[in-house]
């Protein structure tokens, strides 16, 4: 333990009637990195500026060496900085938080936690670590310990399009653990984010805050706006699915059919979640369960309740989404609501291969390949040329489809 060795140096200085710093200075050049860290830890409290500078330099040297040979020394450094208790040296913990050795990063995180919520120097690093699979829980716990003062910083990183997307997606879950009106406000403002998974995380975070503190105020306008957008998206996918499979234009059981079914179910789930933010949560959850699981009479009662509490455009768009009715009738109403019509297979697949959801787009392209609908070959070429490079599934599906198209018929 570095603290034990540092204390030993201090004890030796008393016994030998020498200054502890005098004993520690020569040890900064020792071949053993743990001895160098011990000496540096002892010198961090020296009254001489030169000693402190030398100690910091020695620690920086050890911290920068991420080899296995200095692993224990780096862990000692994280502990020594914590025990020094001087804010001037805390910045040295930042590279240790990224250390490849788990025990070193854990010790550094413990030192950051011990530093308390008064030092915001670690906040950007902690936010970056939210995408670290092993350290994200600890990083989140430390961020939450900062309380309401950190909310504005978290909001900045969450809304920054230049920030790593997975870091942004982990921030709503962190805000959900800071029960405050400000958390609700910044999350509600993020309901308009273009990334669907980030929006889902935002909705889930708002749900948690509502359960935690029902007295918090949730703004209706952004929630209703997103619910209407989700309903329109539901009707669009429902119409497209019916074009392909409801009319039996394509064989049943294709992966595209399953993906569209899952898409519809997830959208329905999000609509109910959004409703629970602006209407009595327990009532909405009870109505949802009844609509999905109960007998016909109970379902009718739940639908009547929803029909009574929903108003205006929300009622007009949401009720057809959840009501029991024959599929062809639901599709007809959907087409009226979103001002579209039934399309043929080729036109429908053309729309789906350009879908924003890369899984849906990739499976639509693969359906073109399976059904050998090469009249859409040029459209797939266009997708391959212009799709966002991060949509790897689409690129894979398009590449395989076009490669098969170019193969000579046997």
PDB file of N, CA, C and O in Angstrom, residues 244-245 248-257 367 370-371:
ATOM      1  N   UNK A 244     -47.800  -5.114 -48.799  1.00  0.00           N
ATOM      2  CA  UNK A 244     -46.944  -6.252 -49.133  1.00  0.00           C
ATOM      3  C   UNK A 244     -47.520  -7.592 -48.695  1.00  0.00           C
ATOM      4  O   UNK A 244     -47.463  -8.578 -49.437  1.00  0.00           O
ATOM      5  N   UNK A 245     -48.060  -7.628 -47.474  1.00  0.00           N
ATOM      6  CA  UNK A 245     -48.433  -8.918 -46.890  1.00  0.00           C
ATOM      7  C   UNK A 245     -49.940  -9.057 -46.643  1.00  0.00           C
ATOM      8  O   UNK A 245     -50.458 -10.169 -46.673  1.00  0.00           O
ATOM      9  N   UNK A 248     -51.277 -10.306 -49.635  1.00  0.00           N
ATOM     10  CA  UNK A 248     -50.580 -11.532 -50.040  1.00  0.00           C
ATOM     11  C   UNK A 248     -49.789 -11.342 -51.328  1.00  0.00           C
ATOM     12  O   UNK A 248     -49.639 -12.271 -52.142  1.00  0.00           O
ATOM     13  N   UNK A 249     -49.284 -10.119 -51.523  1.00  0.00           N
ATOM     14  CA  UNK A 249     -48.451  -9.854 -52.692  1.00  0.00           C
ATOM     15  C   UNK A 249     -47.090 -10.524 -52.563  1.00  0.00           C
ATOM     16  O   UNK A 249     -46.456 -10.872 -53.561  1.00  0.00           O
ATOM     17  N   UNK A 250     -46.629 -10.691 -51.324  1.00  0.00           N
ATOM     18  CA  UNK A 250     -45.378 -11.387 -51.046  1.00  0.00           C
ATOM     19  C   UNK A 250     -45.679 -12.566 -50.124  1.00  0.00           C
ATOM     20  O   UNK A 250     -46.638 -12.546 -49.358  1.00  0.00           O
ATOM     21  N   UNK A 251     -44.825 -13.601 -50.159  1.00  0.00           N
ATOM     22  CA  UNK A 251     -45.056 -14.759 -49.285  1.00  0.00           C
ATOM     23  C   UNK A 251     -44.946 -14.382 -47.815  1.00  0.00           C
ATOM     24  O   UNK A 251     -44.131 -13.541 -47.420  1.00  0.00           O
ATOM     25  N   UNK A 252     -45.788 -14.997 -46.988  1.00  0.00           N
ATOM     26  CA  UNK A 252     -45.748 -14.739 -45.541  1.00  0.00           C
ATOM     27  C   UNK A 252     -44.477 -15.323 -44.940  1.00  0.00           C
ATOM     28  O   UNK A 252     -43.875 -16.255 -45.489  1.00  0.00           O
ATOM     29  N   UNK A 253     -44.072 -14.762 -43.806  1.00  0.00           N
ATOM     30  CA  UNK A 253     -42.921 -15.299 -43.077  1.00  0.00           C
ATOM     31  C   UNK A 253     -41.597 -14.669 -43.411  1.00  0.00           C
ATOM     32  O   UNK A 253     -40.566 -15.039 -42.825  1.00  0.00           O
ATOM     33  N   UNK A 254     -41.572 -13.721 -44.343  1.00  0.00           N
ATOM     34  CA  UNK A 254     -40.311 -13.037 -44.646  1.00  0.00           C
ATOM     35  C   UNK A 254     -39.853 -12.225 -43.434  1.00  0.00           C
ATOM     36  O   UNK A 254     -40.656 -11.751 -42.629  1.00  0.00           O
ATOM     37  N   UNK A 255     -38.538 -12.047 -43.318  1.00  0.00           N
ATOM     38  CA  UNK A 255     -37.991 -11.264 -42.201  1.00  0.00           C
ATOM     39  C   UNK A 255     -38.522  -9.835 -42.226  1.00  0.00           C
ATOM     40  O   UNK A 255     -38.703  -9.220 -41.175  1.00  0.00           O
ATOM     41  N   UNK A 256     -38.781  -9.315 -43.412  1.00  0.00           N
ATOM     42  CA  UNK A 256     -39.308  -7.955 -43.504  1.00  0.00           C
ATOM     43  C   UNK A 256     -40.669  -7.858 -42.823  1.00  0.00           C
ATOM     44  O   UNK A 256     -40.952  -6.869 -42.131  1.00  0.00           O
ATOM     45  N   UNK A 257     -41.507  -8.862 -42.992  1.00  0.00           N
ATOM     46  CA  UNK A 257     -42.816  -8.858 -42.339  1.00  0.00           C
ATOM     47  C   UNK A 257     -42.654  -8.855 -40.820  1.00  0.00           C
ATOM     48  O   UNK A 257     -43.324  -8.093 -40.110  1.00  0.00           O
ATOM     49  N   UNK A 367     -35.333  -8.399 -49.462  1.00  0.00           N
ATOM     50  CA  UNK A 367     -36.562  -8.914 -50.069  1.00  0.00           C
ATOM     51  C   UNK A 367     -36.519  -8.731 -51.588  1.00  0.00           C
ATOM     52  O   UNK A 367     -36.928  -9.621 -52.340  1.00  0.00           O
ATOM     53  N   UNK A 370     -34.351 -11.531 -52.770  1.00  0.00           N
ATOM     54  CA  UNK A 370     -35.003 -12.834 -52.720  1.00  0.00           C
ATOM     55  C   UNK A 370     -36.047 -13.001 -53.824  1.00  0.00           C
ATOM     56  O   UNK A 370     -36.169 -14.069 -54.428  1.00  0.00           O
ATOM     57  N   UNK A 371     -36.804 -11.916 -54.055  1.00  0.00           N
ATOM     58  CA  UNK A 371     -37.878 -11.978 -55.056  1.00  0.00           C
ATOM     59  C   UNK A 371     -37.388 -11.618 -56.463  1.00  0.00           C
ATOM     60  O   UNK A 371     -38.180 -11.600 -57.404  1.00  0.00           O
TER      61      UNK A 371
END
